[in-house]
Amino acid sequence: MYLTVEDLKKHLNVDHSEDDSYITDLIEVAEDYVATYLNAPLTDYVEDEHLKPSVKHAIRLCVGTWYANRESVAFATPSVMPDGVYS
């Protein structure tokens, strides 16, 4: 994993450890999602042993969206990924 649970907990404003396992799962899924969207392994976006900030943030946005919206439909309104992910 390129991002840590601690990094995502800061992004999500989570100050407890009850969801650490769930957040870990979301990070793994988000990294796979972003790599699939880019049609390239994330290793192609590593510079100086760090993942490019734009790719890192796309992963954070995915995790944040999925953490806040655990189902794809809320109140019969479809949910889409934030524009920042696609940028």
CSV table of N, CA and C in Angstrom, one decimal:
chain,number,residue,atom,x,y,z
A,1,MET,N,0.8,-1.2,0.0
A,1,MET,CA,0.0,0.0,0.0
A,1,MET,C,0.9,1.2,0.0
A,2,TYR,N,0.4,2.2,-0.8
A,2,TYR,CA,1.2,3.5,-0.9
A,2,TYR,C,0.8,4.5,0.2
A,3,LEU,N,-0.4,4.4,0.7
A,3,LEU,CA,-0.9,5.3,1.7
A,3,LEU,C,-1.1,4.5,3.0
A,4,THR,N,-1.0,5.2,4.1
A,4,THR,CA,-1.1,4.5,5.4
A,4,THR,C,-2.5,4.8,6.0
A,5,VAL,N,-2.9,3.9,6.9
A,5,VAL,CA,-4.2,4.2,7.6
A,5,VAL,C,-4.2,5.5,8.3
A,6,GLU,N,-3.0,5.8,8.9
A,6,GLU,CA,-2.9,7.1,9.6
A,6,GLU,C,-3.1,8.3,8.7
A,7,ASP,N,-2.6,8.2,7.5
A,7,ASP,CA,-2.7,9.3,6.5
A,7,ASP,C,-4.2,9.4,6.1
A,8,LEU,N,-4.9,8.3,5.9
A,8,LEU,CA,-6.3,8.4,5.6
A,8,LEU,C,-7.2,8.8,6.7
A,9,LYS,N,-6.8,8.4,8.0
A,9,LYS,CA,-7.6,8.8,9.1
A,9,LYS,C,-7.5,10.4,9.3
A,10,LYS,N,-6.4,11.0,9.0
A,10,LYS,CA,-6.3,12.4,9.0
A,10,LYS,C,-7.2,13.0,7.9
A,11,HIS,N,-7.2,12.5,6.7
A,11,HIS,CA,-8.0,13.0,5.6
A,11,HIS,C,-9.5,12.8,6.0
A,12,LEU,N,-9.8,11.7,6.6
A,12,LEU,CA,-11.2,11.5,7.0
A,12,LEU,C,-11.7,12.1,8.3
A,13,ASN,N,-10.8,12.7,9.0
A,13,ASN,CA,-11.0,13.3,10.3
A,13,ASN,C,-11.6,12.2,11.3
A,14,VAL,N,-10.9,11.0,11.2
A,14,VAL,CA,-11.3,9.9,12.1
A,14,VAL,C,-10.3,9.8,13.2
A,15,ASP,N,-10.8,9.8,14.5
A,15,ASP,CA,-9.8,9.8,15.6
A,15,ASP,C,-10.0,8.6,16.5
A,16,HIS,N,-10.5,7.5,15.9
A,16,HIS,CA,-10.7,6.2,16.6
A,16,HIS,C,-10.1,5.1,15.8
A,17,SER,N,-9.9,4.0,16.4
A,17,SER,CA,-9.3,2.9,15.7
A,17,SER,C,-10.3,1.8,15.3
A,18,GLU,N,-11.6,2.0,15.6
A,18,GLU,CA,-12.6,1.0,15.3
A,18,GLU,C,-12.7,0.6,13.8
A,19,ASP,N,-12.4,1.6,12.9
A,19,ASP,CA,-12.5,1.4,11.5
A,19,ASP,C,-11.2,1.1,10.8
A,20,ASP,N,-10.1,0.9,11.5
A,20,ASP,CA,-8.8,0.8,10.9
A,20,ASP,C,-8.8,-0.3,9.8
A,21,SER,N,-9.4,-1.5,10.1
A,21,SER,CA,-9.4,-2.6,9.2
A,21,SER,C,-10.2,-2.2,7.9
A,22,TYR,N,-11.3,-1.6,8.1
A,22,TYR,CA,-12.2,-1.2,7.0
A,22,TYR,C,-11.4,-0.1,6.1
A,23,ILE,N,-10.8,0.8,6.8
A,23,ILE,CA,-10.0,1.8,6.0
A,23,ILE,C,-8.9,1.2,5.2
A,24,THR,N,-8.2,0.2,5.8
A,24,THR,CA,-7.2,-0.5,5.1
A,24,THR,C,-7.7,-1.2,3.9
A,25,ASP,N,-8.9,-1.8,4.0
A,25,ASP,CA,-9.5,-2.5,2.8
A,25,ASP,C,-9.8,-1.4,1.8
A,26,LEU,N,-10.3,-0.3,2.2
A,26,LEU,CA,-10.7,0.8,1.2
A,26,LEU,C,-9.4,1.3,0.5
A,27,ILE,N,-8.3,1.4,1.2
A,27,ILE,CA,-7.1,1.9,0.6
A,27,ILE,C,-6.7,0.9,-0.5
A,28,GLU,N,-6.7,-0.4,-0.2
A,28,GLU,CA,-6.3,-1.4,-1.2
A,28,GLU,C,-7.2,-1.3,-2.4
A,29,VAL,N,-8.5,-1.2,-2.2
A,29,VAL,CA,-9.5,-1.1,-3.3
A,29,VAL,C,-9.3,0.2,-4.1
A,30,ALA,N,-9.1,1.3,-3.4
A,30,ALA,CA,-8.9,2.6,-4.1
A,30,ALA,C,-7.6,2.6,-4.9
A,31,GLU,N,-6.5,2.0,-4.4
A,31,GLU,CA,-5.3,1.9,-5.2
A,31,GLU,C,-5.5,1.1,-6.5
A,32,ASP,N,-6.2,0.0,-6.3
A,32,ASP,CA,-6.5,-0.8,-7.5
A,32,ASP,C,-7.4,-0.1,-8.5
A,33,TYR,N,-8.4,0.6,-8.0
A,33,TYR,CA,-9.3,1.4,-8.8
A,33,TYR,C,-8.6,2.5,-9.6
A,34,VAL,N,-7.7,3.2,-8.9
A,34,VAL,CA,-7.0,4.3,-9.6
A,34,VAL,C,-6.0,3.7,-10.6
A,35,ALA,N,-5.3,2.6,-10.3
A,35,ALA,CA,-4.4,2.0,-11.3
A,35,ALA,C,-5.2,1.5,-12.5
A,36,THR,N,-6.4,1.0,-12.3
A,36,THR,CA,-7.2,0.5,-13.4
A,36,THR,C,-7.7,1.7,-14.2
A,37,TYR,N,-8.1,2.8,-13.6
A,37,TYR,CA,-8.5,4.0,-14.3
A,37,TYR,C,-7.3,4.5,-15.1
A,38,LEU,N,-6.1,4.5,-14.6
A,38,LEU,CA,-4.9,5.0,-15.3
A,38,LEU,C,-4.4,4.0,-16.3
A,39,ASN,N,-4.9,2.8,-16.2
A,39,ASN,CA,-4.5,1.7,-17.1
A,39,ASN,C,-3.0,1.5,-17.1
A,40,ALA,N,-2.5,1.6,-15.8
A,40,ALA,CA,-1.0,1.5,-15.6
A,40,ALA,C,-0.8,1.1,-14.1
A,41,PRO,N,0.2,0.4,-13.8
A,41,PRO,CA,0.5,0.1,-12.4
A,41,PRO,C,0.9,1.4,-11.7
A,42,LEU,N,0.6,1.5,-10.4
A,42,LEU,CA,1.0,2.7,-9.7
A,42,LEU,C,2.5,2.9,-9.6
A,43,THR,N,3.2,1.8,-9.8
A,43,THR,CA,4.7,2.0,-9.8
A,43,THR,C,5.1,2.9,-10.9
A,44,ASP,N,4.3,3.0,-12.0
A,44,ASP,CA,4.7,4.0,-13.0
A,44,ASP,C,4.6,5.4,-12.6
A,45,TYR,N,3.9,5.7,-11.4
A,45,TYR,CA,3.7,7.0,-10.9
A,45,TYR,C,4.5,7.3,-9.6
A,46,VAL,N,5.6,6.5,-9.4
A,46,VAL,CA,6.4,6.7,-8.3
A,46,VAL,C,7.6,7.5,-8.7
A,47,GLU,N,7.9,8.6,-8.0
A,47,GLU,CA,9.1,9.4,-8.2
A,47,GLU,C,9.8,9.6,-6.9
A,48,ASP,N,11.1,9.4,-6.9
A,48,ASP,CA,11.9,9.5,-5.7
A,48,ASP,C,11.3,8.7,-4.6
A,49,GLU,N,10.9,7.5,-4.9
A,49,GLU,CA,10.3,6.5,-3.9
A,49,GLU,C,9.0,7.0,-3.3
A,50,HIS,N,8.3,8.0,-3.9
A,50,HIS,CA,7.0,8.4,-3.4
A,50,HIS,C,6.0,8.5,-4.6
A,51,LEU,N,4.8,8.1,-4.3
A,51,LEU,CA,3.7,8.2,-5.2
A,51,LEU,C,3.5,9.6,-5.5
A,52,LYS,N,3.3,10.0,-6.8
A,52,LYS,CA,3.0,11.3,-7.2
A,52,LYS,C,1.8,11.9,-6.4
A,53,PRO,N,1.9,13.1,-6.0
A,53,PRO,CA,0.8,13.7,-5.1
A,53,PRO,C,-0.6,13.6,-5.7
A,54,SER,N,-0.7,13.9,-7.0
A,54,SER,CA,-2.0,13.8,-7.7
A,54,SER,C,-2.6,12.5,-7.6
A,55,VAL,N,-1.8,11.4,-7.8
A,55,VAL,CA,-2.3,10.1,-7.7
A,55,VAL,C,-2.7,9.7,-6.2
A,56,LYS,N,-1.9,10.2,-5.3
A,56,LYS,CA,-2.1,9.9,-3.9
A,56,LYS,C,-3.4,10.6,-3.5
A,57,HIS,N,-3.7,11.8,-4.0
A,57,HIS,CA,-4.9,12.5,-3.6
A,57,HIS,C,-6.1,11.8,-4.2
A,58,ALA,N,-6.0,11.3,-5.4
A,58,ALA,CA,-7.1,10.6,-6.1
A,58,ALA,C,-7.5,9.4,-5.2
A,59,ILE,N,-6.5,8.7,-4.7
A,59,ILE,CA,-6.8,7.5,-3.8
A,59,ILE,C,-7.5,8.0,-2.5
A,60,ARG,N,-7.0,9.1,-2.0
A,60,ARG,CA,-7.7,9.7,-0.8
A,60,ARG,C,-9.1,10.0,-1.1
A,61,LEU,N,-9.4,10.6,-2.2
A,61,LEU,CA,-10.7,11.0,-2.6
A,61,LEU,C,-11.6,9.8,-2.7
A,62,CYS,N,-11.1,8.7,-3.3
A,62,CYS,CA,-11.9,7.5,-3.5
A,62,CYS,C,-12.2,6.9,-2.1
A,63,VAL,N,-11.2,6.8,-1.2
A,63,VAL,CA,-11.5,6.3,0.1
A,63,VAL,C,-12.5,7.2,0.9
A,64,GLY,N,-12.3,8.5,0.8
A,64,GLY,CA,-13.2,9.4,1.4
A,64,GLY,C,-14.7,9.2,1.0
A,65,THR,N,-14.8,9.1,-0.3
A,65,THR,CA,-16.2,8.9,-0.9
A,65,THR,C,-16.8,7.6,-0.4
A,66,TRP,N,-16.0,6.5,-0.5
A,66,TRP,CA,-16.5,5.2,-0.1
A,66,TRP,C,-16.7,5.1,1.4
A,67,TYR,N,-15.9,5.8,2.2
A,67,TYR,CA,-16.1,5.7,3.6
A,67,TYR,C,-17.4,6.5,4.0
A,68,ALA,N,-17.6,7.6,3.4
A,68,ALA,CA,-18.8,8.4,3.7
A,68,ALA,C,-20.1,7.8,3.1
A,69,ASN,N,-20.0,7.1,2.0
A,69,ASN,CA,-21.1,6.6,1.3
A,69,ASN,C,-20.9,5.1,1.1
A,70,ARG,N,-21.3,4.3,2.0
A,70,ARG,CA,-21.0,2.9,2.0
A,70,ARG,C,-21.8,2.1,1.0
A,71,GLU,N,-22.8,2.7,0.4
A,71,GLU,CA,-23.6,2.1,-0.6
A,71,GLU,C,-23.6,3.0,-1.8
A,72,SER,N,-23.8,2.5,-3.0
A,72,SER,CA,-23.7,3.3,-4.3
A,72,SER,C,-24.9,4.2,-4.5
A,73,VAL,N,-26.0,3.9,-3.8
A,73,VAL,CA,-27.2,4.7,-4.0
A,73,VAL,C,-27.7,5.2,-2.6
A,74,ALA,N,-27.9,6.4,-2.5
A,74,ALA,CA,-28.5,7.0,-1.2
A,74,ALA,C,-29.7,7.8,-1.6
A,75,PHE,N,-30.8,7.5,-1.0
A,75,PHE,CA,-32.1,8.2,-1.2
A,75,PHE,C,-32.4,8.2,-2.7
A,76,ALA,N,-32.2,7.0,-3.4
A,76,ALA,CA,-32.5,6.8,-4.8
A,76,ALA,C,-31.7,7.8,-5.7
A,77,THR,N,-30.6,8.3,-5.3
A,77,THR,CA,-29.8,9.2,-6.1
A,77,THR,C,-28.5,8.5,-6.4
A,78,PRO,N,-28.1,8.2,-7.6
A,78,PRO,CA,-26.8,7.6,-7.9
A,78,PRO,C,-25.7,8.4,-7.5
A,79,SER,N,-24.6,7.8,-7.0
A,79,SER,CA,-23.4,8.5,-6.6
A,79,SER,C,-22.3,8.3,-7.6
A,80,VAL,N,-21.6,9.4,-7.9
A,80,VAL,CA,-20.5,9.4,-8.8
A,80,VAL,C,-19.2,9.8,-8.0
A,81,MET,N,-18.1,9.4,-8.6
A,81,MET,CA,-16.8,9.8,-7.9
A,81,MET,C,-16.6,11.3,-8.1
A,82,PRO,N,-15.9,11.9,-7.1
A,82,PRO,CA,-15.6,13.3,-7.2
A,82,PRO,C,-14.8,13.6,-8.4
A,83,ASP,N,-15.0,14.8,-9.0
A,83,ASP,CA,-14.2,15.2,-10.2
A,83,ASP,C,-12.7,15.1,-10.0
A,84,GLY,N,-12.3,15.4,-8.8
A,84,GLY,CA,-10.8,15.4,-8.6
A,84,GLY,C,-10.2,14.0,-8.8
A,85,VAL,N,-10.9,13.0,-8.7
A,85,VAL,CA,-10.4,11.6,-8.9
A,85,VAL,C,-10.0,11.5,-10.4
A,86,TYR,N,-10.9,12.0,-11.3
A,86,TYR,CA,-10.7,11.9,-12.7
A,86,TYR,C,-9.6,12.8,-13.2
A,87,SER,N,-9.5,14.0,-12.5
A,87,SER,CA,-8.4,14.9,-12.9
A,87,SER,C,-7.1,14.3,-12.6
